[in-house]
PDB file of C-alpha atoms in Angstrom:
ATOM      1  CA  MET L  20      46.705 -36.372 -81.454  1.00 50.00           C
ATOM      2  CA  THR L  21      47.945 -35.235 -78.345  1.00 53.00           C
ATOM      3  CA  ASP L  22      46.237 -35.400 -74.808  1.00 55.00           C
ATOM      4  CA  THR L  23      46.052 -32.001 -72.973  1.00 53.00           C
ATOM      5  CA  VAL L  24      45.483 -32.177 -69.422  1.00 49.00           C
ATOM      6  CA  PRO L  25      43.589 -29.212 -67.751  1.00 53.00           C
ATOM      7  CA  GLU L  26      45.664 -26.995 -65.621  1.00 54.00           C
ATOM      8  CA  ALA L  27      45.064 -27.313 -61.893  1.00 51.00           C
ATOM      9  CA  SER L  28      42.715 -24.264 -60.947  1.00 52.00           C
ATOM     10  CA  ALA L  29      44.830 -21.416 -59.307  1.00 55.00           C
ATOM     11  CA  ASP L  30      42.556 -21.161 -56.424  1.00 58.00           C
ATOM     12  CA  PRO L  31      42.531 -23.232 -53.308  1.00 61.00           C
ATOM     13  CA  VAL L  32      39.596 -25.024 -52.422  1.00 62.00           C
ATOM     14  CA  VAL L  33      37.793 -23.222 -49.147  1.00 62.00           C
ATOM     15  CA  ALA L  34      35.836 -25.654 -46.629  1.00 60.00           C
ATOM     16  CA  PRO L  35      32.751 -24.704 -45.787  1.00 64.00           C
ATOM     17  CA  PRO L  36      32.481 -23.011 -42.264  1.00 63.00           C
ATOM     18  CA  VAL L  37      31.803 -25.148 -39.630  1.00 57.00           C
ATOM     19  CA  GLU L  38      28.901 -24.127 -37.768  1.00 60.00           C
ATOM     20  CA  LYS L  39      29.610 -23.829 -33.881  1.00 60.00           C
ATOM     21  CA  LYS L  40      26.745 -25.644 -32.383  1.00 63.00           C
ATOM     22  CA  GLU L  41      25.382 -23.962 -28.956  1.00 63.00           C
ATOM     23  CA  SER L  42      25.936 -25.308 -25.976  1.00 72.00           C
ATOM     24  CA  HIS L  43      22.850 -26.316 -23.725  1.00 66.00           C
ATOM     25  CA  GLY L  44      24.226 -24.161 -20.740  1.00 71.00           C
ATOM     26  CA  SER L  45      24.352 -20.885 -23.237  1.00 79.00           C
ATOM     27  CA  ALA L  46      20.957 -21.555 -25.055  1.00 76.00           C
ATOM     28  CA  ILE L  47      19.261 -21.448 -21.717  1.00 83.00           C
ATOM     29  CA  TRP L  48      21.173 -18.236 -20.610  1.00 80.00           C
ATOM     30  CA  ARG L  49      19.880 -16.696 -23.740  1.00 78.00           C
ATOM     31  CA  GLU L  50      16.523 -17.522 -22.584  1.00 80.00           C
ATOM     32  CA  VAL L  51      16.695 -16.003 -19.138  1.00 79.00           C
ATOM     33  CA  LYS L  52      18.411 -12.862 -20.423  1.00 81.00           C
ATOM     34  CA  GLY L  53      15.306 -12.427 -22.775  1.00 80.00           C
ATOM     35  CA  LEU L  54      13.194 -12.826 -19.597  1.00 83.00           C
ATOM     36  CA  LEU L  55      15.116 -10.725 -17.564  1.00 84.00           C
ATOM     37  CA  TRP L  56      14.323  -7.856 -19.899  1.00 85.00           C
ATOM     38  CA  VAL L  57      10.871  -8.466 -20.130  1.00 86.00           C
ATOM     39  CA  LEU L  58      10.701  -8.433 -16.357  1.00 82.00           C
ATOM     40  CA  VAL L  59      12.857  -4.962 -15.969  1.00 82.00           C
ATOM     41  CA  ALA L  60      10.361  -3.674 -18.701  1.00 85.00           C
ATOM     42  CA  VAL L  61       7.178  -4.670 -16.855  1.00 81.00           C
ATOM     43  CA  LEU L  62       8.774  -3.430 -13.756  1.00 81.00           C
ATOM     44  CA  LEU L  63       9.536   0.189 -14.964  1.00 84.00           C
ATOM     45  CA  PHE L  64       6.147   0.190 -16.636  1.00 86.00           C
ATOM     46  CA  HIS L  65       4.708  -1.169 -13.312  1.00 84.00           C
ATOM     47  CA  SER L  66       6.541   1.636 -11.321  1.00 85.00           C
ATOM     48  CA  PHE L  67       6.182   4.747 -13.264  1.00 88.00           C
ATOM     49  CA  VAL L  68       3.558   4.450 -15.644  1.00 93.00           C
ATOM     50  CA  ALA L  69       0.576   2.415 -14.377  1.00 94.00           C
ATOM     51  CA  LYS L  70       0.151  -0.889 -12.448  1.00 93.00           C
ATOM     52  CA  PRO L  71      -3.189  -2.754 -11.356  1.00 94.00           C
ATOM     53  CA  PHE L  72      -4.479  -2.287  -7.779  1.00 95.00           C
ATOM     54  CA  TYR L  73      -6.963  -4.768  -5.989  1.00 95.00           C
ATOM     55  CA  ILE L  74      -9.627  -3.233  -3.642  1.00 96.00           C
ATOM     56  CA  PRO L  75      -9.002  -5.548  -0.430  1.00 93.00           C
ATOM     57  CA  SER L  76     -11.529  -3.810   1.590  1.00 93.00           C
ATOM     58  CA  GLU L  77     -15.014  -1.974   2.023  1.00 95.00           C
ATOM     59  CA  SER L  78     -13.986   1.379   2.768  1.00 96.00           C
ATOM     60  CA  MET L  79     -14.420   2.605  -0.642  1.00 98.00           C
ATOM     61  CA  MET L  80     -18.078   1.480  -1.190  1.00 97.00           C
ATOM     62  CA  PRO L  81     -20.323   2.364  -3.113  1.00 97.00           C
ATOM     63  CA  ALA L  82     -17.855   3.578  -5.724  1.00 97.00           C
ATOM     64  CA  LEU L  83     -15.599   0.503  -5.471  1.00 98.00           C
ATOM     65  CA  LEU L  84     -16.340  -2.933  -3.919  1.00 97.00           C
ATOM     66  CA  LYS L  85     -13.826  -5.668  -2.471  1.00 96.00           C
ATOM     67  CA  GLY L  86     -12.798  -7.869  -5.445  1.00 96.00           C
ATOM     68  CA  ASP L  87     -12.722  -4.622  -7.802  1.00 98.00           C
ATOM     69  CA  ARG L  88      -9.616  -4.346  -9.785  1.00 97.00           C
ATOM     70  CA  LEU L  89      -8.311  -0.984 -11.023  1.00 97.00           C
ATOM     71  CA  VAL L  90      -5.555   0.649 -13.209  1.00 97.00           C
ATOM     72  CA  VAL L  91      -3.824   3.251 -11.325  1.00 97.00           C
ATOM     73  CA  SER L  92      -1.635   5.646 -13.124  1.00 97.00           C
ATOM     74  CA  LYS L  93       1.704   6.834 -11.621  1.00 95.00           C
ATOM     75  CA  TYR L  94       2.636   9.861 -13.691  1.00 95.00           C
ATOM     76  CA  PRO L  95      -0.217  12.237 -12.750  1.00 96.00           C
ATOM     77  CA  TYR L  96       1.221  13.930 -10.050  1.00 97.00           C
ATOM     78  CA  GLY L  97       4.774  13.155 -10.928  1.00 96.00           C
ATOM     79  CA  TRP L  98       6.829  10.525  -9.242  1.00 95.00           C
ATOM     80  CA  SER L  99       8.380  10.011  -5.731  1.00 95.00           C
ATOM     81  CA  TRP L 100       9.689   7.320  -3.458  1.00 93.00           C
ATOM     82  CA  VAL L 101       6.041   5.426  -3.157  1.00 94.00           C
ATOM     83  CA  SER L 102       6.577   5.464  -7.299  1.00 92.00           C
ATOM     84  CA  PRO L 103       8.331   2.197  -7.333  1.00 89.00           C
ATOM     85  CA  SER L 104       6.972  -1.527  -7.165  1.00 80.00           C
ATOM     86  CA  PHE L 105       7.752  -2.840  -3.670  1.00 79.00           C
ATOM     87  CA  HIS L 106       8.707   0.593  -2.540  1.00 81.00           C
ATOM     88  CA  VAL L 107      12.320  -0.386  -2.963  1.00 81.00           C
ATOM     89  CA  PHE L 108      13.567   3.367  -2.646  1.00 80.00           C
ATOM     90  CA  PRO L 109      14.062   5.065   0.595  1.00 86.00           C
ATOM     91  CA  HIS L 110      11.890   7.790   1.882  1.00 87.00           C
ATOM     92  CA  TRP L 111      12.761  11.373   0.519  1.00 88.00           C
ATOM     93  CA  ASP L 112      10.506  14.868   0.512  1.00 91.00           C
ATOM     94  CA  GLY L 113       9.034  16.011  -2.433  1.00 92.00           C
ATOM     95  CA  ARG L 114       8.320  14.695  -5.982  1.00 95.00           C
ATOM     96  CA  LEU L 115       9.718  14.842  -9.413  1.00 94.00           C
ATOM     97  CA  LEU L 116       7.509  16.808 -11.863  1.00 94.00           C
ATOM     98  CA  GLY L 117       5.244  16.811  -8.966  1.00 93.00           C
ATOM     99  CA  LYS L 118       1.727  17.971  -9.498  1.00 95.00           C
ATOM    100  CA  MET L 119      -0.873  18.404  -6.669  1.00 96.00           C
ATOM    101  CA  PRO L 120      -3.712  16.249  -6.785  1.00 97.00           C
ATOM    102  CA  GLU L 121      -7.593  17.697  -6.990  1.00 97.00           C
ATOM    103  CA  ARG L 122     -10.209  17.371  -4.894  1.00 97.00           C
ATOM    104  CA  GLY L 123     -12.504  14.303  -5.535  1.00 97.00           C
ATOM    105  CA  ASP L 124      -9.439  11.940  -7.014  1.00 98.00           C
ATOM    106  CA  ILE L 125      -9.552   8.608  -6.016  1.00 98.00           C
ATOM    107  CA  VAL L 126      -5.522   7.798  -5.306  1.00 98.00           C
ATOM    108  CA  ILE L 127      -3.186   5.279  -3.946  1.00 97.00           C
ATOM    109  CA  VAL L 128      -1.472   6.356  -0.664  1.00 97.00           C
ATOM    110  CA  THR L 129       1.267   4.928   1.685  1.00 96.00           C
ATOM    111  CA  PRO L 130       0.451   5.541   5.281  1.00 96.00           C
ATOM    112  CA  PRO L 131       4.014   7.387   6.806  1.00 94.00           C
ATOM    113  CA  GLY L 132       6.238   4.592   8.113  1.00 91.00           C
ATOM    114  CA  GLN L 133       4.457   1.941   6.516  1.00 91.00           C
ATOM    115  CA  SER L 134       4.784  -0.187   3.368  1.00 88.00           C
ATOM    116  CA  ASP L 135       0.874  -1.307   2.636  1.00 91.00           C
ATOM    117  CA  ASP L 136      -1.156   0.838   0.149  1.00 95.00           C
ATOM    118  CA  TYR L 137      -4.480   2.271   1.134  1.00 97.00           C
ATOM    119  CA  ILE L 138      -7.087   3.788  -1.313  1.00 98.00           C
ATOM    120  CA  LYS L 139      -9.092   6.647  -0.618  1.00 98.00           C
ATOM    121  CA  ARG L 140     -10.345   9.965  -1.751  1.00 98.00           C
ATOM    122  CA  VAL L 141      -8.586  13.579  -1.897  1.00 98.00           C
ATOM    123  CA  ILE L 142     -10.951  15.944   0.184  1.00 98.00           C
ATOM    124  CA  GLY L 143      -8.461  18.467   1.737  1.00 98.00           C
ATOM    125  CA  LEU L 144      -5.390  20.264   0.190  1.00 98.00           C
ATOM    126  CA  PRO L 145      -2.791  22.341   1.475  1.00 98.00           C
ATOM    127  CA  GLY L 146      -4.209  25.414   3.487  1.00 98.00           C
ATOM    128  CA  ASP L 147      -7.897  24.000   3.718  1.00 98.00           C
ATOM    129  CA  THR L 148      -9.726  23.568   7.105  1.00 98.00           C
ATOM    130  CA  ILE L 149     -11.476  20.371   7.314  1.00 98.00           C
ATOM    131  CA  GLU L 150     -13.890  19.295   9.829  1.00 98.00           C
ATOM    132  CA  VAL L 151     -17.072  16.670  10.371  1.00 98.00           C
ATOM    133  CA  ARG L 152     -19.832  17.642  12.246  1.00 97.00           C
ATOM    134  CA  ASP L 153     -22.208  14.923  13.329  1.00 96.00           C
ATOM    135  CA  GLY L 154     -21.523  13.173  10.094  1.00 95.00           C
ATOM    136  CA  ARG L 155     -21.302  15.801   7.736  1.00 96.00           C
ATOM    137  CA  LEU L 156     -18.292  17.665   6.053  1.00 98.00           C
ATOM    138  CA  VAL L 157     -17.078  20.724   6.293  1.00 98.00           C
ATOM    139  CA  ILE L 158     -14.358  22.644   4.456  1.00 98.00           C
ATOM    140  CA  ASN L 159     -13.301  25.727   5.280  1.00 98.00           C
ATOM    141  CA  GLY L 160     -15.736  26.783   7.533  1.00 97.00           C
ATOM    142  CA  LYS L 161     -18.825  25.756   4.806  1.00 98.00           C
ATOM    143  CA  PRO L 162     -20.648  22.555   4.811  1.00 98.00           C
ATOM    144  CA  VAL L 163     -20.088  20.699   1.603  1.00 98.00           C
ATOM    145  CA  LYS L 164     -23.310  20.471  -0.039  1.00 97.00           C
ATOM    146  CA  SER L 165     -24.655  16.722   0.322  1.00 97.00           C
ATOM    147  CA  GLU L 166     -28.070  15.373  -0.005  1.00 97.00           C
ATOM    148  CA  ARG L 167     -29.862  12.101   0.591  1.00 96.00           C
ATOM    149  CA  ARG L 168     -30.586   9.874  -2.264  1.00 97.00           C
ATOM    150  CA  ALA L 169     -31.788   6.320  -3.062  1.00 97.00           C
ATOM    151  CA  PRO L 170     -30.288   3.435  -1.246  1.00 97.00           C
ATOM    152  CA  VAL L 171     -28.114   1.348  -3.336  1.00 97.00           C
ATOM    153  CA  MET L 172     -28.577  -1.952  -3.761  1.00 96.00           C
ATOM    154  CA  VAL L 173     -25.179  -3.842  -3.525  1.00 96.00           C
ATOM    155  CA  PRO L 174     -25.570  -7.687  -4.368  1.00 96.00           C
ATOM    156  CA  VAL L 175     -24.305  -9.927  -2.005  1.00 96.00           C
ATOM    157  CA  ASP L 176     -21.770 -12.415  -2.713  1.00 96.00           C
ATOM    158  CA  ALA L 177     -18.390 -13.884  -0.820  1.00 95.00           C
ATOM    159  CA  ASN L 178     -16.760 -10.507  -1.155  1.00 95.00           C
ATOM    160  CA  VAL L 179     -19.685  -8.693   0.051  1.00 94.00           C
ATOM    161  CA  PRO L 180     -21.475 -11.096   2.416  1.00 92.00           C
ATOM    162  CA  CYS L 181     -23.132  -7.971   4.288  1.00 93.00           C
ATOM    163  CA  GLY L 182     -22.056  -9.129   7.427  1.00 86.00           C
ATOM    164  CA  ILE L 183     -21.029  -7.878  10.546  1.00 85.00           C
ATOM    165  CA  GLU L 184     -20.037  -4.584   9.111  1.00 85.00           C
ATOM    166  CA  PHE L 185     -23.185  -3.919   7.568  1.00 92.00           C
ATOM    167  CA  SER L 186     -25.378  -5.936  10.209  1.00 87.00           C
ATOM    168  CA  GLY L 187     -29.085  -5.133   9.395  1.00 91.00           C
ATOM    169  CA  PHE L 188     -29.017  -3.777   6.151  1.00 95.00           C
ATOM    170  CA  GLN L 189     -29.310  -7.242   4.331  1.00 96.00           C
ATOM    171  CA  VAL L 190     -32.651  -7.186   2.440  1.00 96.00           C
ATOM    172  CA  GLU L 191     -34.128 -10.166  -0.163  1.00 95.00           C
ATOM    173  CA  THR L 192     -35.700  -9.465  -2.991  1.00 93.00           C
ATOM    174  CA  ALA L 193     -39.352 -11.332  -4.217  1.00 93.00           C
ATOM    175  CA  ASP L 194     -37.169 -13.721  -6.069  1.00 93.00           C
ATOM    176  CA  GLY L 195     -35.222 -14.659  -3.470  1.00 93.00           C
ATOM    177  CA  LYS L 196     -31.896 -12.645  -4.166  1.00 94.00           C
ATOM    178  CA  ALA L 197     -29.808 -11.076  -1.262  1.00 96.00           C
ATOM    179  CA  PHE L 198     -28.776  -7.293  -1.338  1.00 97.00           C
ATOM    180  CA  CYS L 199     -27.373  -5.217   0.972  1.00 96.00           C
ATOM    181  CA  ARG L 200     -29.530  -1.769   0.921  1.00 97.00           C
ATOM    182  CA  LEU L 201     -27.102   1.013   2.013  1.00 97.00           C
ATOM    183  CA  PRO L 202     -27.992   4.651   2.811  1.00 97.00           C
ATOM    184  CA  ILE L 203     -26.391   7.084   0.352  1.00 98.00           C
ATOM    185  CA  VAL L 204     -25.363  10.757   0.824  1.00 98.00           C
ATOM    186  CA  ARG L 205     -24.508  12.347  -2.083  1.00 97.00           C
ATOM    187  CA  GLU L 206     -21.370  15.194  -1.474  1.00 98.00           C
ATOM    188  CA  THR L 207     -20.161  17.895  -4.037  1.00 98.00           C
ATOM    189  CA  LEU L 208     -17.121  19.405  -3.309  1.00 98.00           C
ATOM    190  CA  PRO L 209     -16.361  22.968  -3.716  1.00 97.00           C
ATOM    191  CA  ASN L 210     -14.565  22.033  -7.223  1.00 96.00           C
ATOM    192  CA  GLY L 211     -17.720  20.490  -8.166  1.00 96.00           C
ATOM    193  CA  VAL L 212     -16.729  16.729  -8.255  1.00 97.00           C
ATOM    194  CA  THR L 213     -19.748  14.901  -7.049  1.00 97.00           C
ATOM    195  CA  TYR L 214     -19.721  11.390  -5.441  1.00 97.00           C
ATOM    196  CA  ASP L 215     -21.883   8.907  -3.328  1.00 97.00           C
ATOM    197  CA  THR L 216     -21.191   8.443   0.369  1.00 98.00           C
ATOM    198  CA  ILE L 217     -22.520   5.670   2.709  1.00 97.00           C
ATOM    199  CA  ASP L 218     -24.185   6.772   5.991  1.00 95.00           C
ATOM    200  CA  LEU L 219     -24.374   4.036   8.173  1.00 94.00           C
ATOM    201  CA  GLY L 220     -25.755   6.023  11.428  1.00 91.00           C
ATOM    202  CA  GLN L 221     -23.386   7.286  13.958  1.00 92.00           C
ATOM    203  CA  SER L 222     -19.767   6.004  14.563  1.00 94.00           C
ATOM    204  CA  PRO L 223     -16.315   7.440  15.869  1.00 94.00           C
ATOM    205  CA  GLY L 224     -15.503   9.556  12.969  1.00 95.00           C
ATOM    206  CA  ASP L 225     -18.661  11.588  12.698  1.00 97.00           C
ATOM    207  CA  ASN L 226     -16.795  14.506  14.553  1.00 97.00           C
ATOM    208  CA  TYR L 227     -13.352  15.760  13.862  1.00 97.00           C
ATOM    209  CA  GLY L 228     -11.482  18.907  13.839  1.00 95.00           C
ATOM    210  CA  PRO L 229     -10.957  21.380  12.941  1.00 98.00           C
ATOM    211  CA  ILE L 230      -7.544  20.755  11.732  1.00 98.00           C
ATOM    212  CA  THR L 231      -5.719  23.039   8.982  1.00 98.00           C
ATOM    213  CA  VAL L 232      -4.165  20.731   6.307  1.00 98.00           C
ATOM    214  CA  PRO L 233      -0.035  21.714   6.172  1.00 98.00           C
ATOM    215  CA  ALA L 234       1.581  22.680   3.231  1.00 97.00           C
ATOM    216  CA  ASP L 235       2.605  19.570   0.882  1.00 96.00           C
ATOM    217  CA  HIS L 236       0.068  17.692   2.728  1.00 98.00           C
ATOM    218  CA  LEU L 237      -3.500  16.219   1.529  1.00 98.00           C
ATOM    219  CA  PHE L 238      -6.515  15.192   3.652  1.00 98.00           C
ATOM    220  CA  LEU L 239      -8.256  11.674   2.567  1.00 98.00           C
ATOM    221  CA  MET L 240     -11.335   9.938   3.695  1.00 98.00           C
ATOM    222  CA  GLY L 241     -13.032   6.782   2.040  1.00 98.00           C
ATOM    223  CA  ASP L 242     -16.660   6.966   0.654  1.00 98.00           C
ATOM    224  CA  ASN L 243     -17.792   4.299   3.581  1.00 97.00           C
ATOM    225  CA  ARG L 244     -17.723   6.956   5.934  1.00 96.00           C
ATOM    226  CA  ASP L 245     -18.381   4.831   8.925  1.00 96.00           C
ATOM    227  CA  ARG L 246     -16.089   2.164   7.900  1.00 94.00           C
ATOM    228  CA  SER L 247     -13.271   3.526   6.781  1.00 97.00           C
ATOM    229  CA  ALA L 248      -9.731   4.054   8.187  1.00 96.00           C
ATOM    230  CA  ASP L 249      -8.599   7.426   6.657  1.00 98.00           C
ATOM    231  CA  SER L 250      -7.140  10.774   7.976  1.00 98.00           C
ATOM    232  CA  ARG L 251      -9.447  11.157  11.028  1.00 98.00           C
ATOM    233  CA  PHE L 252      -7.776   8.125  12.442  1.00 98.00           C
ATOM    234  CA  ASP L 253      -4.208   7.140  14.527  1.00 97.00           C
ATOM    235  CA  LEU L 254      -1.491   5.500  12.493  1.00 96.00           C
ATOM    236  CA  GLY L 255      -1.165   1.810  13.656  1.00 93.00           C
ATOM    237  CA  PRO L 256      -3.605  -0.407  15.669  1.00 94.00           C
ATOM    238  CA  PRO L 257      -6.115  -0.433  16.628  1.00 94.00           C
ATOM    239  CA  GLU L 258      -7.514   2.211  14.430  1.00 96.00           C
ATOM    240  CA  ASN L 259      -4.851   1.891  11.485  1.00 96.00           C
ATOM    241  CA  GLY L 260      -5.773   5.094   9.953  1.00 97.00           C
ATOM    242  CA  LEU L 261      -3.691   7.635   8.182  1.00 98.00           C
ATOM    243  CA  GLY L 262      -2.601   9.550  11.311  1.00 97.00           C
ATOM    244  CA  GLY L 263      -4.214  13.194   9.897  1.00 98.00           C
ATOM    245  CA  PRO L 264      -3.322  14.532   6.521  1.00 98.00           C
ATOM    246  CA  VAL L 265      -0.407  12.717   4.623  1.00 98.00           C
ATOM    247  CA  PRO L 266       2.611  14.353   2.775  1.00 97.00           C
ATOM    248  CA  TRP L 267       1.865  14.431  -0.972  1.00 96.00           C
ATOM    249  CA  GLU L 268       5.002  12.088  -1.441  1.00 96.00           C
ATOM    250  CA  ASN L 269       3.210   9.236   0.070  1.00 97.00           C
ATOM    251  CA  ILE L 270       0.574   9.346  -2.702  1.00 97.00           C
ATOM    252  CA  GLY L 271       1.292   6.466  -5.361  1.00 96.00           C
ATOM    253  CA  GLY L 272      -0.982   7.236  -8.178  1.00 96.00           C
ATOM    254  CA  ARG L 273      -4.280   8.261  -9.478  1.00 97.00           C
ATOM    255  CA  ALA L 274      -7.220   5.522  -9.765  1.00 98.00           C
ATOM    256  CA  GLU L 275      -8.326   5.450 -13.478  1.00 97.00           C
ATOM    257  CA  PHE L 276     -10.879   2.795 -14.239  1.00 97.00           C
ATOM    258  CA  ILE L 277     -11.839  -0.710 -13.153  1.00 98.00           C
ATOM    259  CA  THR L 278     -10.655  -3.530 -15.329  1.00 97.00           C
ATOM    260  CA  PHE L 279     -12.908  -6.415 -13.891  1.00 96.00           C
ATOM    261  CA  SER L 280     -14.798  -7.316 -10.674  1.00 97.00           C
ATOM    262  CA  LEU L 281     -14.677 -11.188  -8.731  1.00 96.00           C
ATOM    263  CA  ASP L 282     -17.440 -12.120  -6.227  1.00 96.00           C
ATOM    264  CA  GLY L 283     -14.836 -14.215  -4.269  1.00 94.00           C
ATOM    265  CA  THR L 284     -16.384 -17.671  -5.411  1.00 94.00           C
ATOM    266  CA  GLY L 285     -13.539 -18.310  -8.069  1.00 93.00           C
ATOM    267  CA  GLN L 286     -11.003 -21.006  -7.317  1.00 92.00           C
ATOM    268  CA  VAL L 287      -7.078 -20.624  -8.436  1.00 87.00           C
ATOM    269  CA  LEU L 288      -7.060 -24.552  -9.795  1.00 89.00           C
ATOM    270  CA  ASN L 289     -10.445 -24.285 -11.622  1.00 92.00           C
ATOM    271  CA  PRO L 290     -10.332 -21.749 -14.411  1.00 87.00           C
ATOM    272  CA  LEU L 291     -13.839 -22.183 -15.316  1.00 90.00           C
ATOM    273  CA  SER L 292     -14.651 -20.555 -12.037  1.00 92.00           C
ATOM    274  CA  TRP L 293     -12.737 -17.719 -12.936  1.00 90.00           C
ATOM    275  CA  PHE L 294     -15.086 -16.590 -15.313  1.00 92.00           C
ATOM    276  CA  GLU L 295     -18.569 -17.672 -13.261  1.00 94.00           C
ATOM    277  CA  ALA L 296     -16.798 -15.010 -10.363  1.00 96.00           C
ATOM    278  CA  LEU L 297     -16.947 -12.057 -13.031  1.00 96.00           C
ATOM    279  CA  ARG L 298     -19.088  -9.525 -11.889  1.00 96.00           C
ATOM    280  CA  SER L 299     -21.174  -8.376 -14.329  1.00 94.00           C
ATOM    281  CA  GLY L 300     -21.220  -4.304 -15.591  1.00 94.00           C
ATOM    282  CA  ARG L 301     -18.484  -3.009 -13.515  1.00 96.00           C
ATOM    283  CA  ALA L 302     -15.396  -3.395 -16.299  1.00 96.00           C
ATOM    284  CA  GLY L 303     -14.507  -0.346 -17.723  1.00 95.00           C
ATOM    285  CA  THR L 304     -16.337   2.238 -15.174  1.00 96.00           C
ATOM    286  CA  SER L 305     -14.318   5.583 -14.823  1.00 96.00           C
ATOM    287  CA  LEU L 306     -13.396   6.753 -11.562  1.00 97.00           C
ATOM    288  CA  ARG L 307     -12.430   9.826 -11.951  1.00 92.00           C
ATOM    289  CA  GLY L 308     -14.451  12.579 -10.719  1.00 82.00           C
ATOM    290  CA  HIS L 309     -17.868  13.630 -11.877  1.00 82.00           C
ATOM    291  CA  LYS L 310     -18.296  17.549 -12.075  1.00 85.00           C
ATOM    292  CA  GLU L 311     -21.725  18.876 -11.730  1.00 74.00           C
TER     293      GLU L 311
END
């Protein structure tokens, strides 16, 4: 009996591939690139679609309180040099795919020659003649419809202290809660948009104009008429106004709705205080003009 030896396989033995281990530095760079792409996406959305906005003052009371957080849409009026975050582009005239705002829109505006953003209401469009007589708004020679309403009761908190800006208007209810009891005048613009303004009495802005709004410009005012630095006042200190009608390319977007509101008592290092600082009943409030 003859022993036979099996023939050796003709196929060569292939060693399994050796996996290359990613270096620590490469892994970090991969994570950094991922974060950079996320940052770019956020900045693009923030610049050209919508962004959050914080209300820093009392100029748009009673519709907006200091401490409100809003969503501002960037696309309704097209895009201009103020659209990108942080205003990184140089100034240029006009807008890309531009559309003129409507009377009554609440808009974000950058004063000419400045970088800060204000929030005001559109009152006058190109060609309009604007005047304020004894605190009453006049558009194209006709007094805007206005009516006294019941005072608004704004709860006093750290962001609305009812201090020197509203001296003499603080009241307390029977249960000891403090409120700013503010006098209200409801205005109705020629296109039917209606909103409440605060009328505290005589102030430097109670008599203005008349002026005609130039082409491609807008006349803006705050709803808190006696405490608003707007188109009635000069640019820069001490008035810090808008210096008259503003070019429409300085409009950064339209205020849409309130996302949430803080009373000013939250502490950065105490997350529980963030929830305690939330004002109830303000989230989701639309800021689009209501028409009669």
